[in-house]
Coordinates of C-alpha atoms in Angstrom, one line a residue:
X164 CA 0.0 -0.5 -0.3
X165 CA 0.9 3.2 -0.7
X166 CA 2.0 6.2 2.0
X167 CA -0.9 6.7 5.0
X168 CA -3.6 9.7 4.7
X169 CA -3.3 11.5 7.2
X170 CA -7.6 10.4 7.8
X171 CA -6.6 7.2 7.7
X172 CA -4.0 8.0 10.6
X173 CA -6.5 9.6 12.5
X174 CA -8.8 6.9 11.5
X175 CA -6.5 4.4 12.9
X176 CA -5.9 5.9 16.2
X177 CA -9.5 6.6 17.5
X178 CA -11.3 3.2 16.2
X179 CA -8.3 1.9 18.4
X180 CA -8.8 4.2 21.6
X181 CA -12.6 3.7 21.1
X182 CA -12.6 -0.2 21.1
X183 CA -14.7 -0.2 24.6
X184 CA -17.2 1.7 23.3
X185 CA -17.3 -0.4 20.1
X186 CA -18.1 -3.4 22.7
X187 CA -20.9 -1.1 24.2
X188 CA -22.6 -0.5 20.9
X189 CA -22.2 -4.1 19.8
X190 CA -24.7 -4.9 23.5
X191 CA -26.5 -1.9 21.9
X192 CA -27.3 -3.6 18.8
X193 CA -27.8 -6.9 20.7
X194 CA -30.9 -5.2 22.5
X195 CA -32.5 -4.4 19.4
X196 CA -31.9 -7.5 17.6
X197 CA -29.4 -6.1 15.0
X198 CA -26.0 -9.0 16.6
X199 CA -26.8 -12.4 16.9
X200 CA -25.9 -13.4 20.3
X201 CA -24.9 -15.9 20.8
X202 CA -22.5 -15.2 18.2
X203 CA -21.2 -11.5 19.5
X204 CA -17.9 -12.4 19.9
X205 CA -17.3 -12.9 17.0
X206 CA -17.6 -9.3 15.7
X207 CA -15.2 -8.8 18.2
X208 CA -13.1 -11.0 16.1
X209 CA -13.3 -14.1 17.9
X210 CA -13.7 -17.6 15.8
X211 CA -16.0 -19.6 16.4
X212 CA -14.8 -22.8 14.8
X213 CA -11.4 -24.3 13.9
X214 CA -9.6 -23.0 11.0
X215 CA -9.2 -26.2 8.2
X216 CA -6.0 -27.1 7.7
X217 CA -5.1 -26.5 3.8
X218 CA -5.8 -23.5 1.7
X219 CA -8.3 -20.9 2.3
X220 CA -10.3 -18.5 0.1
X221 CA -12.0 -15.7 2.5
X222 CA -14.7 -13.8 0.7
X223 CA -16.4 -11.3 2.6
X224 CA -19.7 -9.3 1.7
X225 CA -21.9 -6.8 3.5
X226 CA -25.3 -8.2 3.7
X227 CA -28.0 -10.6 1.8
X228 CA -27.9 -9.0 -1.5
X229 CA -23.1 -8.8 -1.6
X230 CA -23.5 -12.5 0.2
X231 CA -26.4 -14.3 -2.1
X232 CA -24.2 -13.2 -5.3
X233 CA -21.3 -15.2 -3.7
X234 CA -22.7 -18.9 -3.9
X235 CA -22.2 -19.9 -7.3
X236 CA -18.1 -18.3 -7.0
X237 CA -18.6 -20.0 -3.6
X238 CA -18.8 -23.6 -5.1
X239 CA -16.7 -22.9 -8.0
X240 CA -14.1 -22.1 -5.8
X241 CA -15.3 -25.8 -2.8
X242 CA -15.0 -27.7 -6.3
X243 CA -11.2 -26.7 -6.3
X244 CA -10.8 -28.6 -3.2
X245 CA -10.3 -25.0 -1.5
X246 CA -11.3 -23.9 2.2
X247 CA -13.9 -21.0 2.0
X248 CA -15.0 -18.7 5.0
X249 CA -17.7 -15.9 4.7
X250 CA -17.6 -12.9 6.5
X251 CA -20.8 -10.7 6.2
X252 CA -22.2 -8.1 9.0
X253 CA -25.6 -8.3 9.6
X254 CA -28.2 -10.7 11.2
X255 CA -30.3 -11.8 8.0
X256 CA -27.8 -12.5 6.5
X257 CA -26.0 -14.9 8.8
X258 CA -29.7 -16.4 8.7
X259 CA -30.4 -16.9 5.1
X260 CA -26.8 -18.3 4.4
X261 CA -27.2 -20.6 7.1
X262 CA -30.2 -21.6 4.2
X263 CA -28.2 -21.1 1.3
X264 CA -24.0 -22.6 2.0
X265 CA -23.1 -25.3 0.5
X266 CA -22.1 -27.9 2.8
X267 CA -18.3 -27.5 4.6
X268 CA -18.7 -23.3 3.5
X269 CA -17.6 -21.3 7.1
X270 CA -19.8 -18.5 7.5
X271 CA -18.3 -15.9 10.2
X272 CA -19.6 -12.6 11.2
X273 CA -17.5 -10.0 10.1
X274 CA -15.3 -8.1 13.4
X275 CA -16.5 -4.1 14.2
X276 CA -13.5 -2.6 12.2
X277 CA -11.2 -2.0 15.0
X278 CA -7.4 -2.6 15.1
X279 CA -7.4 -5.3 18.1
X280 CA -10.5 -7.3 16.0
X281 CA -9.2 -7.1 12.8
X282 CA -5.7 -8.3 14.1
X283 CA -7.0 -10.8 16.0
X284 CA -9.4 -12.2 12.8
X285 CA -6.6 -12.4 10.4
X286 CA -4.6 -13.7 13.1
X287 CA -6.7 -17.0 13.3
X288 CA -8.4 -17.6 10.0
X289 CA -4.7 -16.7 8.2
X290 CA -6.6 -16.6 4.9
X291 CA -4.6 -16.8 2.0
X292 CA -6.5 -14.7 -1.1
X293 CA -8.9 -12.4 0.2
X294 CA -12.5 -11.8 -2.0
X295 CA -14.0 -8.1 -0.9
X296 CA -17.2 -8.1 -3.0
X297 CA -18.6 -4.4 -4.6
X298 CA -17.3 -2.1 -2.0
X299 CA -16.8 -2.7 1.7
X300 CA -13.6 -1.1 2.2
X301 CA -12.6 -1.1 5.9
X302 CA -9.6 0.5 6.4
X303 CA -8.3 -1.7 9.5
X304 CA -9.5 -4.4 7.7
X305 CA -6.8 -3.5 4.5
X306 CA -4.3 -2.6 7.2
X307 CA -3.8 -5.4 9.0
X308 CA -4.6 -7.7 5.8
X309 CA -1.5 -6.1 4.3
X310 CA 0.6 -6.5 7.0
X311 CA -0.3 -10.1 6.7
X312 CA 0.5 -10.5 3.0
X313 CA -3.1 -11.6 2.7
X314 CA -3.6 -10.4 -1.4
X315 CA -7.2 -8.8 -1.5
X316 CA -9.3 -8.3 -4.9
X317 CA -12.1 -6.3 -4.4
X318 CA -15.2 -9.1 -7.1
X319 CA -17.9 -7.3 -8.6
X320 CA -16.8 -3.4 -7.9
X321 CA -19.3 -1.0 -8.2
X322 CA -18.8 3.1 -7.6
X323 CA -21.4 4.7 -8.2
X324 CA -21.7 8.4 -9.0
X325 CA -22.2 10.0 -6.1
X326 CA -19.7 7.7 -4.2
X327 CA -17.4 8.9 -6.7
X328 CA -18.1 12.5 -5.9
X329 CA -17.6 11.5 -2.2
X330 CA -14.1 9.8 -2.7
X331 CA -12.8 12.9 -5.2
X332 CA -12.7 15.2 -2.8
X333 CA -10.0 12.7 -0.6
X334 CA -8.1 11.9 -3.4
X335 CA -5.0 10.5 -1.5
X336 CA -7.1 8.9 0.9
X337 CA -9.1 7.0 -1.5
X338 CA -5.5 6.2 -3.7
X339 CA -4.4 4.7 -0.9
X340 CA -7.0 2.5 0.3
X341 CA -7.5 1.3 -3.2
X342 CA -3.7 0.6 -3.3
X343 CA -4.5 -2.5 -0.9
X344 CA -5.7 -4.4 -3.4
X345 CA -4.2 -7.1 -5.7
X346 CA -6.7 -6.1 -8.4
X347 CA -10.1 -4.4 -9.3
X348 CA -13.3 -6.2 -11.2
X349 CA -15.5 -4.0 -11.9
X350 CA -19.2 -4.5 -12.5
X351 CA -19.7 -1.6 -15.7
X352 CA -16.9 0.2 -17.8
X353 CA -18.5 3.3 -15.7
X354 CA -17.6 1.7 -12.4
X355 CA -13.9 0.4 -13.3
X356 CA -13.7 4.4 -14.7
X357 CA -14.3 5.9 -11.6
X358 CA -12.5 2.9 -10.1
X359 CA -9.1 3.6 -11.5
X360 CA -9.8 7.5 -11.3
X361 CA -9.2 7.2 -7.8
X362 CA -6.7 5.3 -7.8
X363 CA -7.7 1.6 -8.1
X364 CA -4.5 -0.8 -9.5
X365 CA -5.4 -3.5 -12.3
X366 CA -8.6 -3.1 -12.7
X367 CA -10.9 -4.5 -15.4
X368 CA -14.4 -5.2 -16.2
X369 CA -15.9 -8.5 -15.3
X370 CA -19.4 -7.9 -15.2
X371 CA -21.9 -8.2 -12.7
X372 CA -21.9 -11.3 -10.6
X373 CA -26.0 -10.9 -9.8
X374 CA -26.8 -12.3 -13.6
X375 CA -24.9 -15.5 -12.6
X376 CA -26.7 -16.3 -9.4
X377 CA -29.3 -19.2 -9.9
X378 CA -32.8 -18.4 -9.9
X379 CA -34.3 -18.1 -6.2
X380 CA -35.5 -21.3 -5.2
X381 CA -38.9 -22.1 -3.5
X382 CA -40.6 -25.0 -2.1
X383 CA -42.7 -27.0 -5.1
X384 CA -46.0 -27.8 -2.5
X385 CA -46.0 -24.7 -0.8
X386 CA -46.2 -22.9 -4.5
X387 CA -48.6 -25.1 -5.5
X388 CA -50.4 -24.6 -2.1
X389 CA -50.1 -20.7 -2.6
X390 CA -51.0 -21.0 -6.6
X391 CA -54.3 -22.6 -5.5
X392 CA -55.5 -19.8 -3.6
X393 CA -54.7 -17.3 -5.9
X394 CA -55.6 -19.1 -8.6
X395 CA -57.9 -16.5 -11.1
X396 CA -56.9 -13.3 -9.3
X397 CA -55.0 -10.0 -10.5
X398 CA -51.4 -10.5 -8.3
X399 CA -48.2 -8.3 -7.9
X400 CA -45.6 -7.9 -5.6
X401 CA -44.3 -5.4 -4.1
X402 CA -40.3 -6.5 -2.7
X403 CA -38.3 -5.1 -0.7
X404 CA -39.5 -2.3 0.7
X405 CA -38.7 0.2 2.9
X406 CA -40.7 2.7 5.2
X407 CA -42.4 5.3 3.5
X408 CA -42.9 2.7 0.4
X409 CA -45.2 0.7 2.1
X410 CA -48.0 4.0 1.8
X411 CA -47.0 4.5 -1.9
X412 CA -47.9 0.5 -2.6
X413 CA -50.8 0.4 -0.3
X414 CA -51.8 4.1 -2.1
X415 CA -51.3 1.8 -5.8
X416 CA -53.1 -1.1 -4.3
X417 CA -55.8 0.5 -3.2
X418 CA -56.2 2.6 -7.0
X419 CA -56.1 -1.0 -9.1
X420 CA -58.7 -2.4 -6.8
X421 CA -61.1 0.3 -8.2
X422 CA -60.6 -1.2 -10.9
X423 CA -59.5 -5.0 -10.3
X424 CA -61.8 -5.5 -7.0
X425 CA -60.1 -9.2 -6.3
X426 CA -56.1 -7.3 -6.3
X427 CA -54.4 -9.3 -4.1
X428 CA -50.9 -7.3 -3.5
X429 CA -48.2 -8.9 -1.8
X430 CA -45.6 -7.0 0.2
X431 CA -41.9 -8.3 1.3
X432 CA -40.7 -5.5 3.5
X433 CA -36.7 -5.2 2.8
X434 CA -36.5 -5.7 7.2
X435 CA -39.1 -8.5 8.0
X436 CA -39.4 -7.4 11.9
X437 CA -41.2 -4.4 10.5
X438 CA -44.4 -6.7 9.0
X439 CA -46.2 -5.6 12.1
X440 CA -45.7 -2.0 11.2
X441 CA -47.0 -2.7 7.7
X442 CA -49.7 -4.9 8.9
X443 CA -51.0 -1.6 10.8
X444 CA -51.1 0.8 8.1
X445 CA -53.0 -1.4 6.2
X446 CA -55.6 -2.0 9.2
X447 CA -55.6 2.0 9.2
X448 CA -56.4 2.1 5.5
X449 CA -59.3 -0.4 6.1
X450 CA -57.3 -2.8 3.9
X451 CA -57.4 -6.9 5.0
X452 CA -54.1 -7.7 5.5
X453 CA -52.3 -10.7 6.7
X454 CA -48.5 -11.7 7.4
X455 CA -47.1 -14.8 6.9
X456 CA -45.3 -14.6 9.6
X457 CA -47.9 -15.3 11.7
X458 CA -48.9 -19.0 9.5
X459 CA -51.0 -16.9 7.2
X460 CA -51.9 -17.6 3.9
X461 CA -53.3 -15.5 1.2
X462 CA -57.0 -15.9 1.7
X463 CA -59.7 -15.2 -0.7
X464 CA -61.0 -12.2 1.8
X465 CA -57.2 -11.2 2.1
X466 CA -56.4 -8.1 -0.3
X467 CA -52.8 -7.0 1.3
X468 CA -50.3 -9.9 1.8
X469 CA -46.8 -8.9 3.9
X470 CA -44.5 -11.7 3.7
X471 CA -43.2 -10.4 6.3
X472 CA -40.6 -13.8 6.4
X473 CA -37.0 -14.0 5.2
X474 CA -36.2 -16.6 1.8
X475 CA -39.5 -16.6 0.3
X476 CA -38.8 -14.4 -2.7
X477 CA -38.6 -16.8 -4.6
X478 CA -42.1 -18.1 -3.9
X479 CA -44.1 -14.4 -4.7
X480 CA -42.0 -13.8 -7.5
X481 CA -43.2 -17.0 -9.3
X482 CA -46.6 -16.1 -8.2
X483 CA -46.9 -12.7 -9.9
X484 CA -45.9 -11.4 -13.2
X485 CA -45.7 -8.3 -12.1
X486 CA -42.9 -6.8 -9.6
X487 CA -41.7 -3.8 -8.3
X488 CA -38.4 -3.3 -6.5
X489 CA -38.2 -1.4 -3.7
X490 CA -36.0 0.6 -2.6
X491 CA -36.7 2.9 -5.5
X492 CA -39.2 5.1 -4.6
X493 CA -37.5 5.5 -0.8
X494 CA -33.4 6.8 -1.0
X495 CA -31.8 3.8 -0.9
X496 CA -30.1 3.3 -4.3
X497 CA -32.5 0.3 -5.8
X498 CA -32.5 -3.7 -4.7
X499 CA -32.0 -6.4 -7.2
X500 CA -34.2 -6.5 -10.4
X501 CA -32.3 -9.9 -11.6
X502 CA -34.1 -12.0 -9.1
X503 CA -37.5 -11.5 -10.4
X504 CA -36.3 -11.0 -14.4
X505 CA -35.4 -14.8 -13.9
X506 CA -39.0 -15.9 -12.9
X507 CA -41.0 -14.5 -15.3
X508 CA -41.3 -10.8 -13.8
X509 CA -42.4 -7.4 -15.3
X510 CA -40.5 -5.4 -13.7
X511 CA -41.2 -1.7 -12.1
X512 CA -38.8 0.4 -10.0
X513 CA -38.7 4.2 -9.2
X514 CA -35.5 7.0 -10.3
X515 CA -34.1 6.6 -7.0
X516 CA -31.8 4.0 -8.3
X517 CA -28.3 5.3 -7.7
X518 CA -26.5 1.9 -6.4
X519 CA -27.2 0.3 -10.0
X520 CA -27.9 3.0 -12.6
X521 CA -26.6 0.9 -15.1
X522 CA -27.8 -1.7 -14.6
X523 CA -31.6 -0.6 -13.9
X524 CA -30.6 1.7 -17.4
X525 CA -30.5 -1.9 -18.9
X526 CA -33.7 -3.1 -18.6
X527 CA -35.5 0.0 -18.8
X528 CA -33.4 -0.1 -22.1
X529 CA -34.6 -3.6 -23.4
X530 CA -38.6 -2.7 -22.9
X531 CA -38.4 -5.6 -18.8
X532 CA -39.2 -2.4 -16.8
X533 CA -40.2 0.6 -16.5
X534 CA -39.3 3.2 -14.6
X535 CA -42.4 5.1 -11.8
X536 CA -42.0 8.6 -10.6
X537 CA -44.7 8.1 -7.6
X538 CA -47.4 6.0 -6.2
X539 CA -50.3 7.7 -9.5
X540 CA -47.4 6.5 -11.8
X541 CA -46.6 3.0 -10.1
X542 CA -50.7 2.4 -9.8
X543 CA -51.4 3.3 -13.7
X544 CA -48.5 0.7 -14.3
X545 CA -49.6 -2.0 -12.2
X546 CA -52.9 -1.7 -13.8
X547 CA -52.2 -1.6 -17.4
X548 CA -49.9 -5.1 -16.9
X549 CA -52.5 -6.9 -14.7
X550 CA -55.3 -6.2 -17.3
X551 CA -53.3 -6.7 -20.2
X552 CA -51.3 -9.9 -19.5
X553 CA -49.8 -10.6 -23.0
X554 CA -48.1 -7.1 -22.5
X555 CA -47.2 -7.8 -19.2
X556 CA -45.5 -11.3 -20.1
X557 CA -43.8 -9.6 -23.6
X558 CA -42.3 -7.7 -20.9
X559 CA -41.5 -10.2 -18.8
X560 CA -39.5 -12.1 -21.8
X561 CA -37.6 -8.8 -22.3
X562 CA -36.4 -9.1 -18.7
X563 CA -35.3 -12.3 -18.7
X564 CA -33.3 -11.7 -21.7
X565 CA -31.5 -9.2 -21.1
X566 CA -30.5 -11.3 -18.1
X567 CA -29.4 -13.4 -20.0
X568 CA -27.4 -11.5 -22.0
X569 CA -25.6 -9.7 -19.0
X570 CA -24.3 -13.1 -17.9
X571 CA -20.9 -14.3 -17.9
X572 CA -19.2 -12.2 -15.2
X573 CA -18.3 -15.8 -12.7
X574 CA -16.4 -17.1 -15.7
X575 CA -14.5 -13.4 -16.1
X576 CA -14.3 -13.7 -12.1
X577 CA -12.2 -17.4 -11.9
X578 CA -10.2 -16.6 -14.9
X579 CA -9.0 -13.2 -13.3
X580 CA -8.3 -14.6 -9.9
X581 CA -6.9 -17.8 -11.1
X582 CA -3.3 -16.9 -11.2
X583 CA -4.0 -15.5 -7.1
X584 CA -5.8 -19.4 -6.7
X585 CA -2.7 -20.7 -7.8
X586 CA 0.0 -19.2 -6.7
X587 CA -2.4 -19.8 -2.7
X588 CA -2.1 -23.0 -3.0
X589 CA 1.3 -24.0 -4.7
X590 CA 1.8 -21.1 -0.9
X591 CA 0.4 -23.7 1.1
X592 CA 1.9 -27.2 -0.4
X593 CA 5.5 -25.5 0.2
X594 CA 4.4 -24.9 3.5
X595 CA 3.5 -28.2 4.4
X596 CA 6.0 -30.0 2.8

């Protein structure tokens, strides 16, 4: 890594001095349900399992979206006979990974970015290669990995225009942090150009790994049950919604229901623990609702079905021909449109998709998605597609075609990291001998 910036030096000092406050933060987060009480020690760098005695590749993704993106790459690495450690930072990601990680993969929570926590973590795991997904750039993680000679690769890397403008104001800091990566594999030309401008070394374009993730799974018996319950009803799904967006979805529901009285709206809050809040909103507006977390089903007298459970989007994308992608009317940046595209949905999204602007633009240009400005336009588009199933199917086919055309990032990523994998495997054999 190049010379350390003053900001990094201050950050390093403060995070060391504030270690007692970090421990208090973890306890506060545990009380709020944001940490796993039984695994809190992992967040301080204490391992909960032994390190395997073979070449270890460490992959890190912040939360659900990033870690699910890593699944096909994890399978490729395991087929090579490598040990795989996956870290993430949220309880929801850990729960989902417990269901979907291949057998033998180790999951740990990433420690808070405190120097001693990171040293403890790295000294135990001694990864031979680290693959950091998207934009998880933590200074102490980078510094401590560099001290131990752990090669790091930023994979599926993205750098939005908004983030670029922030980093550009701190050129020495951005150059220092990005220089800690052996190489950066960007999602798009635009991402790659921004990363290179900020000082990232050996930038190449691999594409978006999300396009290579298999379609979301769904239990066939549950799907058959739900399909029978909603048969004959117009259905749409609002996925990964945030506060404020449920109000928009409810307003759209009421608008469309005036024309399609049997309408069923399925709402999947981004954070399942908000199910009660969404149900209260429906009740306040006189709309009958039911919550999946309480074991309820979308019976005929239910208009607003709240899927406040984890890992069930594969069911609801298969049930609904139209999907609204949440985090796009609220200032979040837009969630994953590829998952519904692979399962036959025509796509709707708001204008606030800055985290994946290129991705949404590709679906819009391909005819598989429509941008809506507000709840009125959302209602109009939902009504148009539910009233014209042929048009909805045409848009869904276009979305699936865009998804297929943009695949291939997995192969390009594996090819790009191959020299580092070989070096790690040779080094491991030499150390054993």
